[in-house]
Amino acid sequence: MNETGPLRIACAAGFSGDRTDAAEPLVRELRARGDGGFLVFETLAERTLALAQLARRIDPGAGFEPLLRDMLRPVLKECVESGIRIIGNFGAANPRAAGQAVVALARELGVRVPRVAIVSGDDLLQSNLLHKVSSTGGEQDQGEVVSANAYIGARAIAGALREGADVVVCGRIADPSLVVGPAIAHFGLSEDDLDMLAAATMTGHLLECGAQVTGGYFADGVDKHVPDLDRVGYPIAELWPDGRCVISKPPDTGGRIDRHTVIEQLLYEVHDPAAYVTPDVVADLSRVSVKELGANVVEVAGFRGQQRPATLKVNICRARGWLAEGEISYAGPTAESRARLAADILRKRLPGLAPLRVDLIGVASVFGDDGNDYLARLAPGDARDLRLRVAAFHRERSQATLLAREVTALYTCGPAGGGGIRTAVTQRLSTHACFIPREEVAELFSFLEAKP
Amino acid sequence: MTRLVNVPLYRVAHGRTGDKGNRSNISVIAWNPEVWSALQEQVTVEAVARQFAHRRPAKVTRYLLPQLCAMNFVIDEVLDGGVNDALNLDSHGKTLSYHLLDMNIALPEELAKRYAREN
Amino acid sequence: MTADFTLLRRRALLVAAAGAGLVPALALGQAQYPSRTVTLVMPLAAGGAADALGRLWADFASKQLGSPVVVENRPGANGSLAASYVAKQPADGYTLLMSTASNMALNQFAYKSLGYKPSDFDGIALLATTSQVLVANPGTGFKTIDDVIKAAKAKPGEIAYGSAGKGNSTHINVEVVARHHGLKLNHIPYKGAAPAMVGVIGGETQLVTDAATSAVPQSKAGKVVPLLVFGPSRIPALPGVPTADELGIKNTYGGGWYGLSAPAGTPKAILDKLNAVTQAMWADPASKAKLAAIYMEQLPDKGTGAVAAYTEQYAKRWGPILQELGVQAQ
């Protein structure tokens, strides 16, 4: 398939928990623009996969994106009937079960059952490759390994598409591979088409957070205006054979695409812009041009590519103890001094949980450091409506729970007028990044046989 | 001799935070090319390190994309361990872009007028 | 007629007085301009996008000037009739012309004798530009310009495209695309944009180019499929349709331009005043929205000299193509 027309690809989800109603306008617009579009879903943050593994331990049929059916139900029929192919990492820790859920959904909707391909190779526990990674992280308070996944690239996705997959279900992949895979298939790219691979990678990067490029996470209610965020349009990218990427969105949706929203997303999670490392290529975006082609249409051009690395990045998640949090509100006159008094009491009651982080939400919270330096330098004030939050970590759940108990005890033992206590004790998962030689990992795809 | 006036950075530029482990990246993007040279001169690695001193970063690096009037700061070890280790409500550090944008920069009076708040 | 005589005489007095150094910048009569109805003469029939543009300006200008501004349609000969009429009117600011790329720049290549020349006018302001869209009959299966290129290369001379007339911008735009890609297309001229659009919808032709005001609604209704935009930027209602510029096809005609002109010799203060009204219109959010609704876009050149500059530019760029195409109207 050596197409001269652009690759058309839309993203309907930027993370697990994103809106589930973004796909319909995208599918409608893709159909209007021509044949052979792609729809991708990115739903795997670092922690999500580890949590999915835990879910799968409890229920072997679980471990994939819980909102998968909600995301696909509105558009599966239309995609299958119009040839728009779907790719997603919503397989998480159980791509096979996710694939089966897609087939079941198709049957439920009375649609021709799509050809579903499952990508595998990322799960190093499953392939028994943990011993091949560069370092497994184990510090003294680290618990068992919950998940170990390599960030594989686009090769398997491209292969599955070439063999006629309608839906490609992945576990852990490098997010931009959701676009690089279709690009390889659409343009017939080889490993040496470095500049096009870089353009496809950065197109994926622009798309992979959904509305973050179309005006989401941009407005400030003062000068940065974005219309109709309640119905923000999600992005559609055109990748042209000359490496230009054009970002637009369905007409009649909210949002805003201009050089400012695009540059914010372009640099998001990028370190050295001359070397954005992915399993498929090392992309150089340091010299790109950004041009507004019209209202809500922006072109980015000038991506360059370098040879991909010899290793794949690996994410190892371990169970690591417990995070304890407790909050209580104070309001009206003397609210701040009452909150500070409560913090003092808790410090004295919880010596075993030091360092105890203290936030005065409404005065000093998210900017502060865990060592409470920021708070210490703040002169006490007269805040009249604030929420005291304390947080601590402990290897053992029973110790962590002490924090919750002590915060609750403030109802009778603490300062006057405190209310609205909430506490939480949650399993901590640590993530550790390391590497594995590329040749150790077999990136495979296989088709799900539809049961008769 | 042009008089210099302090203008908060968020009136003159915008940006977004990303995180990877214990490392934060914050973009600073000029609203208009006319302020780019002031940004280059004043929003430096040292200035940003000072602004984030309370978080004790190990290193601050600045990358420039002059054709976009944008810069990208990479701040190492600034997230108290990052999403899985920090005790912060915002362990990703997503709110930190506005901490950086809270810095002041000095602009010539004529230029500053265009960016100062009316009320 | 008495009125003309009075005005002519007043002008003569002003000229004489100015020569005597007795008259300040805003001379007699100008300080109160306008003191009666101003007429904007339109070179096309009522009802189209250009007409809507002229009426929007007239309406806005009336309010700004505090005096009525009316529109008079004098269509014919690609805008020549209106131009030759206004050229003969007094240069007092009370008769204005909507100048267009056609009547200013191109008609001289299309007509043996025009009855006016571009230098018979003083420019006031560029009003707007609009885009044109290349669309296809849905039965062709064409969804992108690449589909057209492939099909045209496979079957040279078989794909037909309509236009609003030989030498018209809707003809030139497609010609430039065909030359860029080395395509042999079959040109079918119609007498105007409306019959050309009817032709493509009915399947008489496979392709046509038309102004956005008509092409966009037809595309939205599914009557035609949009393929390419001729204009400075993508059209918000068709965000997925690229511009010819984007695809590296330079020197397409686009949608031409519309401007305001007055008979040569009109006092500078009047030209400046009317230019200011035009800039104010584009700065007014309500007007801007109305203009966007008829797919009009502002041009970057805002001075009074812009009309002359664009006239020269267009004549230089597309005059030769018109001559090559052997365009000659009656």
Tab-separated table of N, CA, C and O in Angstrom, chain A residues 47 212 216-218 223-224 260 263-265 267-273 285-288 290 320 323 357 361 366-370 373-374 389 391-392 428-429 431, chain B residues 11 14-20 23 25 27 29-31 54-56 63 65 67-68 70-72 74 80 83-90 94-96 98-99 117:
chain	number	residue	atom	x	y	z
A	47	ARG	N	0.590	3.934	35.822
A	47	ARG	CA	-0.018	3.160	36.895
A	47	ARG	C	-1.135	2.253	36.403
A	47	ARG	O	-1.391	1.197	36.974
A	212	GLN	N	-6.163	17.630	24.648
A	212	GLN	CA	-5.075	18.520	25.083
A	212	GLN	C	-4.480	19.314	23.930
A	212	GLN	O	-3.764	20.281	24.155
A	216	GLY	N	-8.228	21.659	25.082
A	216	GLY	CA	-8.377	21.143	26.435
A	216	GLY	C	-7.140	21.471	27.252
A	216	GLY	O	-6.049	21.629	26.701
A	217	TYR	N	-7.294	21.618	28.564
A	217	TYR	CA	-6.165	21.897	29.465
A	217	TYR	C	-5.430	23.154	29.011
A	217	TYR	O	-4.209	23.219	29.051
A	218	PHE	N	-6.163	24.155	28.582
A	218	PHE	CA	-5.545	25.376	28.057
A	218	PHE	C	-6.185	26.645	28.622
A	218	PHE	O	-5.496	27.599	28.945
A	223	ASP	N	-7.715	35.216	30.106
A	223	ASP	CA	-7.226	35.620	28.778
A	223	ASP	C	-7.156	34.458	27.807
A	223	ASP	O	-7.175	34.653	26.596
A	224	LYS	N	-6.994	33.252	28.338
A	224	LYS	CA	-6.876	32.096	27.455
A	224	LYS	C	-8.290	31.536	27.303
A	224	LYS	O	-8.788	30.813	28.160
A	260	HIS	N	-0.776	28.125	19.601
A	260	HIS	CA	-0.521	28.052	21.037
A	260	HIS	C	-0.953	26.715	21.636
A	260	HIS	O	-0.208	26.099	22.402
A	263	ILE	N	1.569	24.048	20.242
A	263	ILE	CA	2.931	24.045	20.788
A	263	ILE	C	2.926	23.526	22.219
A	263	ILE	O	3.831	22.810	22.641
A	264	GLU	N	1.877	23.838	22.994
A	264	GLU	CA	1.812	23.296	24.357
A	264	GLU	C	1.807	21.769	24.318
A	264	GLU	O	2.481	21.118	25.111
A	265	GLN	N	1.061	21.181	23.431
A	265	GLN	CA	1.014	19.727	23.377
A	265	GLN	C	2.282	19.168	22.737
A	265	GLN	O	2.757	18.093	23.117
A	267	LEU	N	5.308	20.116	23.103
A	267	LEU	CA	6.393	20.044	24.073
A	267	LEU	C	6.029	19.260	25.334
A	267	LEU	O	6.883	19.034	26.189
A	268	TYR	N	4.794	18.848	25.454
A	268	TYR	CA	4.334	18.132	26.648
A	268	TYR	C	5.096	16.814	26.807
A	268	TYR	O	5.165	16.003	25.884
A	269	GLU	N	5.683	16.613	27.992
A	269	GLU	CA	6.432	15.374	28.271
A	269	GLU	C	7.628	15.176	27.339
A	269	GLU	O	8.100	14.060	27.153
A	270	VAL	N	8.104	16.257	26.763
A	270	VAL	CA	9.319	16.190	25.950
A	270	VAL	C	10.446	16.769	26.776
A	270	VAL	O	10.242	17.703	27.541
A	271	HIS	N	11.630	16.202	26.652
A	271	HIS	CA	12.767	16.777	27.375
A	271	HIS	C	13.646	17.523	26.382
A	271	HIS	O	13.428	18.681	26.119
A	272	ASP	N	14.601	16.827	25.781
A	272	ASP	CA	15.411	17.467	24.756
A	272	ASP	C	14.643	17.386	23.445
A	272	ASP	O	14.467	16.288	22.902
A	273	PRO	N	14.182	18.517	22.903
A	273	PRO	CA	13.368	18.454	21.680
A	273	PRO	C	14.133	17.897	20.477
A	273	PRO	O	13.522	17.493	19.500
A	285	LEU	N	12.342	17.366	16.976
A	285	LEU	CA	11.313	18.355	16.685
A	285	LEU	C	11.815	19.767	16.950
A	285	LEU	O	11.047	20.723	16.990
A	286	SER	N	13.129	19.900	17.120
A	286	SER	CA	13.662	21.196	17.547
A	286	SER	C	13.557	22.268	16.468
A	286	SER	O	13.606	23.456	16.772
A	287	ARG	N	13.387	21.854	15.215
A	287	ARG	CA	13.385	22.874	14.169
A	287	ARG	C	12.073	22.903	13.400
A	287	ARG	O	12.019	23.354	12.257
A	288	VAL	N	10.997	22.435	14.024
A	288	VAL	CA	9.735	22.407	13.295
A	288	VAL	C	9.164	23.801	13.102
A	288	VAL	O	9.467	24.727	13.853
A	290	VAL	N	5.409	25.816	12.790
A	290	VAL	CA	4.007	25.654	13.147
A	290	VAL	C	3.234	26.737	12.414
A	290	VAL	O	3.539	27.918	12.563
A	320	ARG	N	4.144	-1.465	46.937
A	320	ARG	CA	5.137	-0.773	47.757
A	320	ARG	C	4.528	-0.140	48.992
A	320	ARG	O	4.835	0.978	49.347
A	323	LEU	N	-0.259	4.419	51.096
A	323	LEU	CA	-0.354	5.869	51.227
A	323	LEU	C	-1.555	6.161	52.108
A	323	LEU	O	-2.661	5.716	51.815
A	357	ARG	N	3.500	14.811	55.671
A	357	ARG	CA	3.312	15.986	54.823
A	357	ARG	C	2.069	16.733	55.280
A	357	ARG	O	1.025	16.128	55.530
A	361	ILE	N	-4.929	23.347	52.384
A	361	ILE	CA	-5.545	23.529	51.078
A	361	ILE	C	-6.330	24.832	51.084
A	361	ILE	O	-7.237	25.008	51.877
A	366	VAL	N	-0.494	22.257	46.748
A	366	VAL	CA	0.200	21.523	45.683
A	366	VAL	C	1.576	22.075	45.317
A	366	VAL	O	2.412	21.349	44.775
A	367	PHE	N	1.829	23.342	45.579
A	367	PHE	CA	3.160	23.871	45.293
A	367	PHE	C	4.188	23.419	46.329
A	367	PHE	O	5.393	23.477	46.097
A	368	GLY	N	3.698	23.013	47.482
A	368	GLY	CA	4.622	22.685	48.558
A	368	GLY	C	5.367	21.391	48.343
A	368	GLY	O	5.006	20.558	47.520
A	369	ASP	N	6.426	21.210	49.107
A	369	ASP	CA	7.250	20.013	49.019
A	369	ASP	C	6.896	19.065	50.164
A	369	ASP	O	6.358	19.489	51.186
A	370	ASP	N	7.257	17.798	50.003
A	370	ASP	CA	6.956	16.804	51.032
A	370	ASP	C	7.675	17.111	52.340
A	370	ASP	O	7.257	16.670	53.413
A	373	ASP	N	8.979	22.480	53.641
A	373	ASP	CA	9.795	23.690	53.619
A	373	ASP	C	8.973	24.904	53.206
A	373	ASP	O	9.050	25.982	53.788
A	374	TYR	N	8.223	24.729	52.166
A	374	TYR	CA	7.382	25.779	51.590
A	374	TYR	C	6.417	26.306	52.649
A	374	TYR	O	6.251	27.507	52.841
A	389	ARG	N	-4.747	18.941	55.188
A	389	ARG	CA	-4.522	17.582	54.674
A	389	ARG	C	-3.174	17.112	55.200
A	389	ARG	O	-2.188	17.838	55.170
A	391	ALA	N	-0.528	13.636	54.956
A	391	ALA	CA	-0.292	12.417	54.180
A	391	ALA	C	1.014	11.793	54.615
A	391	ALA	O	1.965	12.488	54.969
A	392	ALA	N	1.040	10.475	54.572
A	392	ALA	CA	2.262	9.759	54.922
A	392	ALA	C	2.273	8.417	54.241
A	392	ALA	O	1.259	7.941	53.735
A	428	ARG	N	0.173	1.547	47.528
A	428	ARG	CA	1.164	2.275	46.742
A	428	ARG	C	1.749	1.335	45.715
A	428	ARG	O	2.055	0.188	46.016
A	429	LEU	N	1.931	1.824	44.504
A	429	LEU	CA	2.622	1.051	43.481
A	429	LEU	C	3.807	1.874	43.037
A	429	LEU	O	3.648	3.008	42.619
A	431	THR	N	6.873	2.621	40.414
A	431	THR	CA	7.274	2.271	39.045
A	431	THR	C	8.764	2.499	38.921
A	431	THR	O	9.313	3.461	39.441
B	11	ARG	N	1.180	36.641	31.989
B	11	ARG	CA	0.487	37.559	31.075
B	11	ARG	C	1.187	37.562	29.721
B	11	ARG	O	0.609	37.976	28.717
B	14	HIS	N	2.589	31.383	28.039
B	14	HIS	CA	1.762	30.305	28.591
B	14	HIS	C	2.579	29.026	28.563
B	14	HIS	O	3.630	28.960	27.923
B	15	GLY	N	2.123	28.006	29.251
B	15	GLY	CA	2.904	26.772	29.274
B	15	GLY	C	2.160	25.629	29.924
B	15	GLY	O	1.045	25.795	30.414
B	16	ARG	N	2.770	24.468	29.878
B	16	ARG	CA	2.136	23.255	30.375
B	16	ARG	C	3.209	22.355	30.993
B	16	ARG	O	4.355	22.361	30.549
B	17	THR	N	2.816	21.596	32.029
B	17	THR	CA	3.765	20.692	32.689
B	17	THR	C	3.544	19.262	32.276
B	17	THR	O	2.406	18.816	32.147
B	18	GLY	N	4.632	18.535	32.096
B	18	GLY	CA	4.561	17.090	31.904
B	18	GLY	C	5.479	16.440	32.929
B	18	GLY	O	6.334	17.099	33.503
B	19	ASP	N	5.292	15.165	33.185
B	19	ASP	CA	6.174	14.511	34.159
B	19	ASP	C	6.568	13.123	33.680
B	19	ASP	O	5.825	12.444	32.973
B	20	LYS	N	7.777	12.727	34.081
B	20	LYS	CA	8.242	11.353	33.841
B	20	LYS	C	9.080	11.000	35.045
B	20	LYS	O	10.176	11.541	35.225
B	23	ARG	N	10.931	13.736	37.279
B	23	ARG	CA	11.388	14.824	36.423
B	23	ARG	C	10.189	15.542	35.827
B	23	ARG	O	9.242	14.910	35.353
B	25	ASN	N	8.772	18.533	33.083
B	25	ASN	CA	9.117	19.455	31.997
B	25	ASN	C	8.034	20.516	31.900
B	25	ASN	O	6.851	20.207	31.988
B	27	SER	N	6.888	23.882	29.616
B	27	SER	CA	7.123	24.725	28.443
B	27	SER	C	6.773	26.169	28.792
B	27	SER	O	5.914	26.419	29.640
B	29	ILE	N	5.889	29.490	26.483
B	29	ILE	CA	5.636	29.853	25.091
B	29	ILE	C	5.174	31.297	25.032
B	29	ILE	O	4.170	31.655	25.656
B	30	ALA	N	5.891	32.125	24.294
B	30	ALA	CA	5.537	33.545	24.228
B	30	ALA	C	4.216	33.723	23.489
B	30	ALA	O	3.949	33.058	22.496
B	31	TRP	N	3.399	34.661	23.975
B	31	TRP	CA	2.167	34.983	23.256
B	31	TRP	C	2.498	35.703	21.959
B	31	TRP	O	1.773	35.612	20.982
B	54	HIS	N	12.444	25.609	46.759
B	54	HIS	CA	11.855	24.875	47.883
B	54	HIS	C	11.662	23.401	47.547
B	54	HIS	O	11.437	22.579	48.429
B	55	ARG	N	11.750	23.058	46.280
B	55	ARG	CA	11.601	21.657	45.886
B	55	ARG	C	12.950	20.973	45.677
B	55	ARG	O	13.005	19.827	45.276
B	56	ARG	N	14.005	21.740	45.892
B	56	ARG	CA	15.374	21.221	45.817
B	56	ARG	C	15.628	20.399	44.551
B	56	ARG	O	15.993	19.223	44.616
B	63	TYR	N	15.842	24.276	27.036
B	63	TYR	CA	15.990	24.086	25.587
B	63	TYR	C	15.222	25.198	24.895
B	63	TYR	O	14.103	25.525	25.284
B	65	LEU	N	13.488	26.863	21.420
B	65	LEU	CA	12.976	26.673	20.065
B	65	LEU	C	12.628	28.074	19.557
B	65	LEU	O	11.461	28.477	19.537
B	67	GLN	N	12.359	29.548	16.779
B	67	GLN	CA	11.436	29.765	15.657
B	67	GLN	C	9.985	29.651	16.119
B	67	GLN	O	9.065	30.087	15.428
B	68	LEU	N	9.765	29.070	17.291
B	68	LEU	CA	8.419	28.972	17.843
B	68	LEU	C	8.227	29.940	19.001
B	68	LEU	O	7.158	29.972	19.616
B	70	ALA	N	9.465	29.571	21.852
B	70	ALA	CA	9.128	28.674	22.957
B	70	ALA	C	10.393	28.151	23.596
B	70	ALA	O	11.431	28.016	22.953
B	71	MET	N	10.295	27.868	24.881
B	71	MET	CA	11.392	27.214	25.581
B	71	MET	C	10.841	26.055	26.401
B	71	MET	O	9.667	26.049	26.768
B	72	ASN	N	11.685	25.071	26.634
B	72	ASN	CA	11.270	23.896	27.385
B	72	ASN	C	12.233	23.701	28.547
B	72	ASN	O	13.436	23.562	28.357
B	74	VAL	N	13.498	21.452	31.701
B	74	VAL	CA	13.466	20.121	32.290
B	74	VAL	C	14.058	20.241	33.684
B	74	VAL	O	15.194	20.677	33.841
B	80	ASP	N	9.460	15.237	44.402
B	80	ASP	CA	9.469	14.415	45.623
B	80	ASP	C	9.315	12.940	45.291
B	80	ASP	O	8.631	12.198	45.999
B	83	VAL	N	5.066	10.512	40.663
B	83	VAL	CA	3.662	10.137	40.825
B	83	VAL	C	3.445	9.003	41.818
B	83	VAL	O	2.431	8.944	42.496
B	84	ASN	N	4.390	8.101	41.915
B	84	ASN	CA	4.160	6.970	42.794
B	84	ASN	C	4.775	7.119	44.168
B	84	ASN	O	4.491	6.333	45.052
B	85	ASP	N	5.610	8.099	44.343
B	85	ASP	CA	6.321	8.213	45.621
B	85	ASP	C	5.985	9.468	46.403
B	85	ASP	O	6.124	9.492	47.615
B	86	ALA	N	5.562	10.503	45.719
B	86	ALA	CA	5.320	11.753	46.431
B	86	ALA	C	4.051	11.679	47.256
B	86	ALA	O	3.140	10.908	46.965
B	87	LEU	N	4.008	12.494	48.315
B	87	LEU	CA	2.830	12.572	49.171
B	87	LEU	C	1.910	13.712	48.742
B	87	LEU	O	0.859	13.943	49.331
B	88	ASN	N	2.337	14.435	47.730
B	88	ASN	CA	1.588	15.592	47.245
B	88	ASN	C	0.245	15.150	46.673
B	88	ASN	O	0.138	14.088	46.054
B	89	LEU	N	-0.766	15.948	46.882
B	89	LEU	CA	-2.054	15.729	46.217
B	89	LEU	C	-1.826	15.654	44.710
B	89	LEU	O	-2.430	14.865	43.999
B	90	ASP	N	-0.957	16.536	44.241
B	90	ASP	CA	-0.642	16.606	42.822
B	90	ASP	C	0.744	16.005	42.629
B	90	ASP	O	1.728	16.722	42.418
B	94	LYS	N	1.398	18.592	38.017
B	94	LYS	CA	0.734	19.244	36.886
B	94	LYS	C	0.452	20.720	37.156
B	94	LYS	O	0.398	21.533	36.243
B	95	THR	N	0.283	21.067	38.429
B	95	THR	CA	-0.038	22.462	38.755
B	95	THR	C	1.191	23.365	38.687
B	95	THR	O	1.066	24.586	38.735
B	96	LEU	N	2.375	22.788	38.573
B	96	LEU	CA	3.600	23.580	38.687
B	96	LEU	C	3.827	24.565	37.546
B	96	LEU	O	4.617	25.497	37.675
B	98	TYR	N	1.942	26.821	36.635
B	98	TYR	CA	1.547	28.133	37.122
B	98	TYR	C	2.473	28.671	38.195
B	98	TYR	O	2.501	29.871	38.454
B	99	HIS	N	3.268	27.809	38.795
B	99	HIS	CA	4.263	28.310	39.730
B	99	HIS	C	5.385	28.989	38.955
B	99	HIS	O	5.894	30.041	39.332
B	117	ARG	N	-2.545	44.342	33.369
B	117	ARG	CA	-3.986	44.196	33.575
B	117	ARG	C	-4.625	45.577	33.539
B	117	ARG	O	-4.058	46.527	34.051
